[in-house]
Amino acid sequence: MGDENNWLWSNQETIPSDTAEGQRLIKELLTQLEIAQWGSHETFGIHLAAEEAIVNAIKHGNKQDPNKSVEVDMRVAKERVLIHITDEGPGFDPHAVPDPTLDENLDVPSGRGVMLIKAYMTEVEYNAKGNSVRMVKDRSEP
Amino acid sequence: MSDQKRLRVSELDGVCVVEFKDRKILDDAQIQEIGQEFHDLVEVEKKQNILLNFSHVEFLSSSALGKLISLDKQVKQRDGHLKMSNIRPEIMEVFAITRLNKLFDIKDDLPDALQAFRG
C-alpha cells in the first residue's frame, strides 16, 4: 500500500505488556492530534478506541505476560489517523463477542471495548488470527 | 487516608452524593480503587440513595463502565437507588452507543437528581 496520506507524525514501537507504556504512547498520540488540529469530539473517539485496543492487547491478548510485547504503529495526518496494534496472544474472534447492547447483556460488566472501537473509528479490521487490529479514522468534522 | 480516596462523598438531603476526583478514569489500578470505594459505600456504609456526579469526568474507558454497571447492580440488590448527573456530551454519547443510558437513571444536574430522589 502506497503511503499517500502525508503523515505528519508516525511512530512504530514495540512495548512491554504494561499499561503504563500504553498510556505513554496514547499521551503522545493526543499531543499529535492537537498539533494536527483534530477537533475535541473526534479526538475523544480516537483516544477511546486507542485506549481500548491497547488495553485489550496487553490484558486479554498477552495476559500481561512480561515476556510478551505489543507492537504499536500510530500515524497522524490532517485528514486521517491510523492505529495498528498487534499482540502475541492466541487472538480472538471479534464477531463472537456477545452484543453488549442486547437487553439481556446490558448489565454484564465487560465486553464493550470492541464495540466502542467500531463505533468511533471509520474502518476496523482484524487479521485472521485475531491478534492484530488495524483501525482508521477519517476526519469528518472541520 | 481519606486524602487517598478516588471519590469525594457528601450527604445532601439524605442522598449520598459521590464526585469523582479524577478527570480521566482509565487506569487499571485507579478503576479497581473506585470499584472498592463503590463497594464500601453500598456494603459497608449501607448507602441506599446514591448520586454519582460526573461533573469532573472528561474521559472513561469500558472497564470504568464495568464498575458503574456493578455498582448499579449492587445498589439494586439492596433495594437502593442509583442516579447519575452532570454528564458531559462525550460521555453521554458513550452511554448511548452502549445503550447504558437505558440501564442507568440519568439526570441533567444535581438539583434535578435530588428532586427525583424526593419524588
mmCIF file of N, CA, C and O in Angstrom, chain B residues 20-101:
data_model
loop_
_atom_site.group_PDB
_atom_site.id
_atom_site.type_symbol
_atom_site.label_atom_id
_atom_site.label_comp_id
_atom_site.label_asym_id
_atom_site.label_seq_id
_atom_site.Cartn_x
_atom_site.Cartn_y
_atom_site.Cartn_z
ATOM 1 N N PHE B 20 -16.323 12.191 41.404
ATOM 2 C CA PHE B 20 -15.034 11.595 41.036
ATOM 3 C C PHE B 20 -13.975 12.697 41.121
ATOM 4 O O PHE B 20 -14.175 13.783 40.593
ATOM 5 N N LYS B 21 -12.849 12.389 41.751
ATOM 6 C CA LYS B 21 -11.774 13.385 41.801
ATOM 7 C C LYS B 21 -11.003 13.413 40.482
ATOM 8 O O LYS B 21 -10.428 14.418 40.122
ATOM 9 N N ASP B 22 -10.995 12.279 39.793
ATOM 10 C CA ASP B 22 -10.198 12.169 38.566
ATOM 11 C C ASP B 22 -10.964 12.690 37.363
ATOM 12 O O ASP B 22 -12.174 12.494 37.261
ATOM 13 N N ARG B 23 -10.229 13.296 36.439
ATOM 14 C CA ARG B 23 -10.845 13.733 35.179
ATOM 15 C C ARG B 23 -10.908 12.583 34.173
ATOM 16 O O ARG B 23 -11.789 12.528 33.338
ATOM 17 N N LYS B 24 -9.918 11.707 34.260
ATOM 18 C CA LYS B 24 -9.881 10.563 33.346
ATOM 19 C C LYS B 24 -9.929 9.282 34.165
ATOM 20 O O LYS B 24 -9.111 9.098 35.067
ATOM 21 N N ILE B 25 -10.867 8.414 33.814
ATOM 22 C CA ILE B 25 -10.990 7.156 34.553
ATOM 23 C C ILE B 25 -10.643 6.036 33.578
ATOM 24 O O ILE B 25 -11.487 5.601 32.788
ATOM 25 N N LEU B 26 -9.390 5.620 33.585
ATOM 26 C CA LEU B 26 -8.984 4.592 32.627
ATOM 27 C C LEU B 26 -7.898 3.665 33.150
ATOM 28 O O LEU B 26 -7.776 2.536 32.693
ATOM 29 N N ASP B 27 -7.133 4.132 34.126
ATOM 30 C CA ASP B 27 -6.038 3.309 34.629
ATOM 31 C C ASP B 27 -6.593 2.139 35.445
ATOM 32 O O ASP B 27 -7.539 2.302 36.221
ATOM 33 N N ASP B 28 -6.002 0.995 35.251
ATOM 34 C CA ASP B 28 -6.489 -0.229 35.864
ATOM 35 C C ASP B 28 -6.555 -0.155 37.389
ATOM 36 O O ASP B 28 -7.589 -0.462 37.998
ATOM 37 N N ALA B 29 -5.445 0.277 37.993
ATOM 38 C CA ALA B 29 -5.375 0.351 39.459
ATOM 39 C C ALA B 29 -6.405 1.360 39.970
ATOM 40 O O ALA B 29 -7.108 1.119 40.963
ATOM 41 N N GLN B 30 -6.497 2.472 39.260
ATOM 42 C CA GLN B 30 -7.449 3.524 39.628
ATOM 43 C C GLN B 30 -8.894 2.982 39.589
ATOM 44 O O GLN B 30 -9.680 3.227 40.515
ATOM 45 N N ILE B 31 -9.210 2.225 38.560
ATOM 46 C CA ILE B 31 -10.565 1.688 38.408
ATOM 47 C C ILE B 31 -10.858 0.654 39.506
ATOM 48 O O ILE B 31 -11.960 0.615 40.051
ATOM 49 N N GLN B 32 -9.848 -0.134 39.859
ATOM 50 C CA GLN B 32 -10.034 -1.102 40.951
ATOM 51 C C GLN B 32 -10.326 -0.379 42.256
ATOM 52 O O GLN B 32 -11.168 -0.792 43.050
ATOM 53 N N GLU B 33 -9.603 0.731 42.491
ATOM 54 C CA GLU B 33 -9.819 1.502 43.727
ATOM 55 C C GLU B 33 -11.224 2.102 43.758
ATOM 56 O O GLU B 33 -11.895 2.077 44.787
ATOM 57 N N ILE B 34 -11.647 2.620 42.619
ATOM 58 C CA ILE B 34 -13.000 3.189 42.544
ATOM 59 C C ILE B 34 -14.034 2.085 42.814
ATOM 60 O O ILE B 34 -14.983 2.284 43.571
ATOM 61 N N GLY B 35 -13.807 0.913 42.239
ATOM 62 C CA GLY B 35 -14.706 -0.223 42.452
ATOM 63 C C GLY B 35 -14.788 -0.587 43.932
ATOM 64 O O GLY B 35 -15.874 -0.851 44.466
ATOM 65 N N GLN B 36 -13.642 -0.559 44.611
ATOM 66 C CA GLN B 36 -13.607 -0.880 46.043
ATOM 67 C C GLN B 36 -14.366 0.174 46.849
ATOM 68 O O GLN B 36 -15.129 -0.154 47.775
ATOM 69 N N GLU B 37 -14.186 1.443 46.486
ATOM 70 C CA GLU B 37 -14.887 2.517 47.208
ATOM 71 C C GLU B 37 -16.402 2.445 46.970
ATOM 72 O O GLU B 37 -17.189 2.693 47.883
ATOM 73 N N PHE B 38 -16.800 2.095 45.749
ATOM 74 C CA PHE B 38 -18.224 1.879 45.461
ATOM 75 C C PHE B 38 -18.753 0.761 46.363
ATOM 76 O O PHE B 38 -19.798 0.892 46.985
ATOM 77 N N HIS B 39 -18.001 -0.332 46.393
ATOM 78 C CA HIS B 39 -18.400 -1.499 47.178
ATOM 79 C C HIS B 39 -18.575 -1.126 48.653
ATOM 80 O O HIS B 39 -19.572 -1.484 49.286
ATOM 81 N N ASP B 40 -17.625 -0.350 49.188
ATOM 82 C CA ASP B 40 -17.697 0.038 50.602
ATOM 83 C C ASP B 40 -18.926 0.910 50.878
ATOM 84 O O ASP B 40 -19.555 0.778 51.931
ATOM 85 N N LEU B 41 -19.240 1.796 49.947
ATOM 86 C CA LEU B 41 -20.409 2.671 50.141
ATOM 87 C C LEU B 41 -21.685 1.846 50.300
ATOM 88 O O LEU B 41 -22.513 2.122 51.159
ATOM 89 N N VAL B 42 -21.803 0.813 49.462
ATOM 90 C CA VAL B 42 -23.043 0.029 49.458
ATOM 91 C C VAL B 42 -23.029 -1.043 50.543
ATOM 92 O O VAL B 42 -23.991 -1.189 51.297
ATOM 93 N N GLU B 43 -21.921 -1.764 50.638
ATOM 94 C CA GLU B 43 -21.903 -2.945 51.509
ATOM 95 C C GLU B 43 -21.476 -2.628 52.938
ATOM 96 O O GLU B 43 -21.886 -3.319 53.867
ATOM 97 N N VAL B 44 -20.633 -1.626 53.133
ATOM 98 C CA VAL B 44 -20.154 -1.318 54.484
ATOM 99 C C VAL B 44 -20.960 -0.157 55.068
ATOM 100 O O VAL B 44 -21.519 -0.256 56.161
ATOM 101 N N GLU B 45 -21.041 0.912 54.327
ATOM 102 C CA GLU B 45 -21.756 2.088 54.850
ATOM 103 C C GLU B 45 -23.266 2.022 54.597
ATOM 104 O O GLU B 45 -24.021 2.863 55.064
ATOM 105 N N LYS B 46 -23.670 1.017 53.854
ATOM 106 C CA LYS B 46 -25.096 0.743 53.607
ATOM 107 C C LYS B 46 -25.849 1.932 53.005
ATOM 108 O O LYS B 46 -26.995 2.203 53.366
ATOM 109 N N LYS B 47 -25.183 2.657 52.125
ATOM 110 C CA LYS B 47 -25.854 3.777 51.466
ATOM 111 C C LYS B 47 -26.886 3.224 50.486
ATOM 112 O O LYS B 47 -26.579 2.307 49.709
ATOM 113 N N GLN B 48 -28.062 3.794 50.510
ATOM 114 C CA GLN B 48 -29.136 3.279 49.633
ATOM 115 C C GLN B 48 -29.453 4.221 48.489
ATOM 116 O O GLN B 48 -29.839 3.778 47.411
ATOM 117 N N ASN B 49 -29.344 5.524 48.772
ATOM 118 C CA ASN B 49 -29.603 6.514 47.723
ATOM 119 C C ASN B 49 -28.288 7.150 47.317
ATOM 120 O O ASN B 49 -27.697 7.917 48.071
ATOM 121 N N ILE B 50 -27.823 6.814 46.140
ATOM 122 C CA ILE B 50 -26.504 7.291 45.706
ATOM 123 C C ILE B 50 -26.637 8.067 44.404
ATOM 124 O O ILE B 50 -27.282 7.611 43.460
ATOM 125 N N LEU B 51 -26.013 9.246 44.414
ATOM 126 C CA LEU B 51 -25.969 10.048 43.199
ATOM 127 C C LEU B 51 -24.506 10.199 42.760
ATOM 128 O O LEU B 51 -23.671 10.670 43.530
ATOM 129 N N LEU B 52 -24.216 9.769 41.549
ATOM 130 C CA LEU B 52 -22.864 9.948 41.010
ATOM 131 C C LEU B 52 -22.845 11.225 40.190
ATOM 132 O O LEU B 52 -23.550 11.338 39.188
ATOM 133 N N ASN B 53 -22.031 12.171 40.644
ATOM 134 C CA ASN B 53 -21.905 13.443 39.931
ATOM 135 C C ASN B 53 -20.663 13.368 39.030
ATOM 136 O O ASN B 53 -19.537 13.254 39.510
ATOM 137 N N PHE B 54 -20.889 13.437 37.728
ATOM 138 C CA PHE B 54 -19.802 13.264 36.743
ATOM 139 C C PHE B 54 -19.187 14.588 36.301
ATOM 140 O O PHE B 54 -18.501 14.629 35.280
ATOM 141 N N SER B 55 -19.439 15.670 37.054
ATOM 142 C CA SER B 55 -19.044 16.987 36.520
ATOM 143 C C SER B 55 -17.558 17.100 36.188
ATOM 144 O O SER B 55 -17.182 17.844 35.296
ATOM 145 N N HIS B 56 -16.694 16.356 36.914
ATOM 146 C CA HIS B 56 -15.260 16.457 36.620
ATOM 147 C C HIS B 56 -14.800 15.501 35.525
ATOM 148 O O HIS B 56 -13.682 15.594 35.047
ATOM 149 N N VAL B 57 -15.657 14.550 35.176
ATOM 150 C CA VAL B 57 -15.172 13.430 34.351
ATOM 151 C C VAL B 57 -15.194 13.784 32.862
ATOM 152 O O VAL B 57 -16.237 14.086 32.298
ATOM 153 N N GLU B 58 -14.019 13.734 32.268
ATOM 154 C CA GLU B 58 -13.886 14.059 30.841
ATOM 155 C C GLU B 58 -13.717 12.817 29.974
ATOM 156 O O GLU B 58 -13.898 12.860 28.763
ATOM 157 N N PHE B 59 -13.297 11.724 30.603
ATOM 158 C CA PHE B 59 -12.982 10.530 29.808
ATOM 159 C C PHE B 59 -13.146 9.295 30.680
ATOM 160 O O PHE B 59 -12.755 9.308 31.846
ATOM 161 N N LEU B 60 -13.742 8.249 30.113
ATOM 162 C CA LEU B 60 -13.716 6.966 30.827
ATOM 163 C C LEU B 60 -13.661 5.824 29.840
ATOM 164 O O LEU B 60 -14.128 5.942 28.705
ATOM 165 N N SER B 61 -13.055 4.724 30.289
ATOM 166 C CA SER B 61 -12.880 3.568 29.402
ATOM 167 C C SER B 61 -13.966 2.534 29.670
ATOM 168 O O SER B 61 -14.753 2.673 30.611
ATOM 169 N N SER B 62 -13.968 1.483 28.861
ATOM 170 C CA SER B 62 -15.013 0.466 29.018
ATOM 171 C C SER B 62 -14.881 -0.266 30.345
ATOM 172 O O SER B 62 -15.881 -0.740 30.882
ATOM 173 N N SER B 63 -13.667 -0.358 30.898
ATOM 174 C CA SER B 63 -13.598 -1.054 32.190
ATOM 175 C C SER B 63 -14.174 -0.186 33.303
ATOM 176 O O SER B 63 -14.702 -0.719 34.292
ATOM 177 N N ALA B 64 -14.139 1.150 33.138
ATOM 178 C CA ALA B 64 -14.833 2.020 34.094
ATOM 179 C C ALA B 64 -16.347 1.817 33.976
ATOM 180 O O ALA B 64 -17.058 1.805 34.986
ATOM 181 N N LEU B 65 -16.827 1.630 32.742
ATOM 182 C CA LEU B 65 -18.261 1.353 32.556
ATOM 183 C C LEU B 65 -18.651 0.093 33.336
ATOM 184 O O LEU B 65 -19.718 0.026 33.929
ATOM 185 N N GLY B 66 -17.743 -0.888 33.311
ATOM 186 C CA GLY B 66 -17.988 -2.141 34.033
ATOM 187 C C GLY B 66 -18.227 -1.905 35.519
ATOM 188 O O GLY B 66 -19.117 -2.511 36.119
ATOM 189 N N LYS B 67 -17.434 -0.998 36.105
ATOM 190 C CA LYS B 67 -17.598 -0.705 37.544
ATOM 191 C C LYS B 67 -18.924 -0.002 37.808
ATOM 192 O O LYS B 67 -19.557 -0.219 38.839
ATOM 193 N N LEU B 68 -19.341 0.857 36.878
ATOM 194 C CA LEU B 68 -20.626 1.545 37.048
ATOM 195 C C LEU B 68 -21.776 0.530 37.002
ATOM 196 O O LEU B 68 -22.730 0.621 37.770
ATOM 197 N N ILE B 69 -21.647 -0.433 36.091
ATOM 198 C CA ILE B 69 -22.677 -1.474 35.973
ATOM 199 C C ILE B 69 -22.734 -2.313 37.252
ATOM 200 O O ILE B 69 -23.811 -2.604 37.775
ATOM 201 N N SER B 70 -21.552 -2.672 37.775
ATOM 202 C CA SER B 70 -21.514 -3.470 39.009
ATOM 203 C C SER B 70 -22.125 -2.694 40.170
ATOM 204 O O SER B 70 -22.861 -3.259 40.983
ATOM 205 N N LEU B 71 -21.813 -1.387 40.257
ATOM 206 C CA LEU B 71 -22.385 -0.566 41.327
ATOM 207 C C LEU B 71 -23.908 -0.530 41.196
ATOM 208 O O LEU B 71 -24.635 -0.696 42.190
ATOM 209 N N ASP B 72 -24.383 -0.325 39.981
ATOM 210 C CA ASP B 72 -25.821 -0.264 39.730
ATOM 211 C C ASP B 72 -26.502 -1.551 40.219
ATOM 212 O O ASP B 72 -27.535 -1.510 40.884
ATOM 213 N N LYS B 73 -25.854 -2.678 39.919
ATOM 214 C CA LYS B 73 -26.388 -3.980 40.343
ATOM 215 C C LYS B 73 -26.429 -4.088 41.860
ATOM 216 O O LYS B 73 -27.425 -4.522 42.436
ATOM 217 N N GLN B 74 -25.295 -3.721 42.500
ATOM 218 C CA GLN B 74 -25.207 -3.829 43.960
ATOM 219 C C GLN B 74 -26.291 -2.994 44.634
ATOM 220 O O GLN B 74 -26.933 -3.443 45.584
ATOM 221 N N VAL B 75 -26.459 -1.753 44.139
ATOM 222 C CA VAL B 75 -27.445 -0.857 44.746
ATOM 223 C C VAL B 75 -28.848 -1.440 44.577
ATOM 224 O O VAL B 75 -29.642 -1.467 45.528
ATOM 225 N N LYS B 76 -29.147 -1.941 43.384
ATOM 226 C CA LYS B 76 -30.483 -2.506 43.134
ATOM 227 C C LYS B 76 -30.731 -3.745 43.999
ATOM 228 O O LYS B 76 -31.838 -3.958 44.485
ATOM 229 N N GLN B 77 -29.666 -4.548 44.183
ATOM 230 C CA GLN B 77 -29.817 -5.756 45.013
ATOM 231 C C GLN B 77 -30.190 -5.393 46.447
ATOM 232 O O GLN B 77 -30.823 -6.164 47.151
ATOM 233 N N ARG B 78 -29.771 -4.203 46.891
ATOM 234 C CA ARG B 78 -30.074 -3.772 48.261
ATOM 235 C C ARG B 78 -31.289 -2.852 48.300
ATOM 236 O O ARG B 78 -31.466 -2.087 49.242
ATOM 237 N N ASP B 79 -32.077 -2.897 47.220
ATOM 238 C CA ASP B 79 -33.286 -2.072 47.114
ATOM 239 C C ASP B 79 -32.996 -0.578 47.211
ATOM 240 O O ASP B 79 -33.811 0.187 47.708
ATOM 241 N N GLY B 80 -31.819 -0.186 46.778
ATOM 242 C CA GLY B 80 -31.472 1.230 46.786
ATOM 243 C C GLY B 80 -31.698 1.853 45.416
ATOM 244 O O GLY B 80 -32.241 1.209 44.499
ATOM 245 N N HIS B 81 -31.293 3.119 45.318
ATOM 246 C CA HIS B 81 -31.467 3.848 44.057
ATOM 247 C C HIS B 81 -30.158 4.522 43.680
ATOM 248 O O HIS B 81 -29.561 5.208 44.505
ATOM 249 N N LEU B 82 -29.754 4.314 42.445
ATOM 250 C CA LEU B 82 -28.552 4.972 41.933
ATOM 251 C C LEU B 82 -28.957 5.895 40.794
ATOM 252 O O LEU B 82 -29.673 5.481 39.874
ATOM 253 N N LYS B 83 -28.510 7.142 40.879
ATOM 254 C CA LYS B 83 -28.734 8.075 39.774
ATOM 255 C C LYS B 83 -27.399 8.701 39.386
ATOM 256 O O LYS B 83 -26.450 8.684 40.178
ATOM 257 N N MET B 84 -27.357 9.230 38.191
ATOM 258 C CA MET B 84 -26.132 9.873 37.704
ATOM 259 C C MET B 84 -26.500 11.239 37.146
ATOM 260 O O MET B 84 -27.586 11.402 36.579
ATOM 261 N N SER B 85 -25.585 12.202 37.307
ATOM 262 C CA SER B 85 -25.893 13.539 36.780
ATOM 263 C C SER B 85 -24.643 14.240 36.275
ATOM 264 O O SER B 85 -23.529 13.755 36.477
ATOM 265 N N ASN B 86 -24.847 15.388 35.653
ATOM 266 C CA ASN B 86 -23.761 16.259 35.173
ATOM 267 C C ASN B 86 -22.801 15.534 34.227
ATOM 268 O O ASN B 86 -21.586 15.632 34.370
ATOM 269 N N ILE B 87 -23.387 14.828 33.298
ATOM 270 C CA ILE B 87 -22.569 14.029 32.369
ATOM 271 C C ILE B 87 -22.304 14.826 31.097
ATOM 272 O O ILE B 87 -23.240 15.339 30.472
ATOM 273 N N ARG B 88 -21.040 14.943 30.738
ATOM 274 C CA ARG B 88 -20.674 15.690 29.516
ATOM 275 C C ARG B 88 -21.202 14.994 28.266
ATOM 276 O O ARG B 88 -21.336 13.763 28.256
ATOM 277 N N PRO B 89 -21.419 15.769 27.195
ATOM 278 C CA PRO B 89 -21.963 15.164 25.967
ATOM 279 C C PRO B 89 -21.129 13.992 25.440
ATOM 280 O O PRO B 89 -21.689 12.990 24.974
ATOM 281 N N GLU B 90 -19.800 14.084 25.546
ATOM 282 C CA GLU B 90 -18.951 12.984 25.034
ATOM 283 C C GLU B 90 -19.207 11.687 25.798
ATOM 284 O O GLU B 90 -19.226 10.603 25.216
ATOM 285 N N ILE B 91 -19.384 11.823 27.119
ATOM 286 C CA ILE B 91 -19.613 10.628 27.945
ATOM 287 C C ILE B 91 -21.042 10.120 27.719
ATOM 288 O O ILE B 91 -21.281 8.908 27.668
ATOM 289 N N MET B 92 -21.978 11.051 27.543
ATOM 290 C CA MET B 92 -23.359 10.652 27.253
ATOM 291 C C MET B 92 -23.405 9.839 25.960
ATOM 292 O O MET B 92 -24.176 8.886 25.843
ATOM 293 N N GLU B 93 -22.564 10.238 25.004
ATOM 294 C CA GLU B 93 -22.518 9.511 23.735
ATOM 295 C C GLU B 93 -22.051 8.064 23.957
ATOM 296 O O GLU B 93 -22.577 7.128 23.350
ATOM 297 N N VAL B 94 -21.063 7.904 24.843
ATOM 298 C CA VAL B 94 -20.595 6.547 25.164
ATOM 299 C C VAL B 94 -21.741 5.738 25.784
ATOM 300 O O VAL B 94 -21.968 4.572 25.435
ATOM 301 N N PHE B 95 -22.486 6.372 26.691
ATOM 302 C CA PHE B 95 -23.631 5.682 27.306
ATOM 303 C C PHE B 95 -24.686 5.340 26.247
ATOM 304 O O PHE B 95 -25.332 4.292 26.324
ATOM 305 N N ALA B 96 -24.861 6.238 25.277
ATOM 306 C CA ALA B 96 -25.872 5.987 24.245
ATOM 307 C C ALA B 96 -25.425 4.860 23.313
ATOM 308 O O ALA B 96 -26.219 3.967 22.985
ATOM 309 N N ILE B 97 -24.153 4.873 22.898
ATOM 310 C CA ILE B 97 -23.635 3.826 21.996
ATOM 311 C C ILE B 97 -23.782 2.452 22.652
ATOM 312 O O ILE B 97 -24.146 1.471 22.008
ATOM 313 N N THR B 98 -23.489 2.403 23.943
ATOM 314 C CA THR B 98 -23.521 1.113 24.652
ATOM 315 C C THR B 98 -24.920 0.801 25.200
ATOM 316 O O THR B 98 -25.113 -0.235 25.828
ATOM 317 N N ARG B 99 -25.855 1.737 24.990
ATOM 318 C CA ARG B 99 -27.233 1.644 25.500
ATOM 319 C C ARG B 99 -27.293 1.599 27.024
ATOM 320 O O ARG B 99 -28.303 1.203 27.611
ATOM 321 N N LEU B 100 -26.216 2.026 27.673
ATOM 322 C CA LEU B 100 -26.255 2.068 29.138
ATOM 323 C C LEU B 100 -27.168 3.193 29.629
ATOM 324 O O LEU B 100 -27.571 3.202 30.786
ATOM 325 N N ASN B 101 -27.517 4.114 28.734
ATOM 326 C CA ASN B 101 -28.497 5.148 29.111
ATOM 327 C C ASN B 101 -29.871 4.533 29.380
ATOM 328 O O ASN B 101 -30.717 5.166 30.002
#
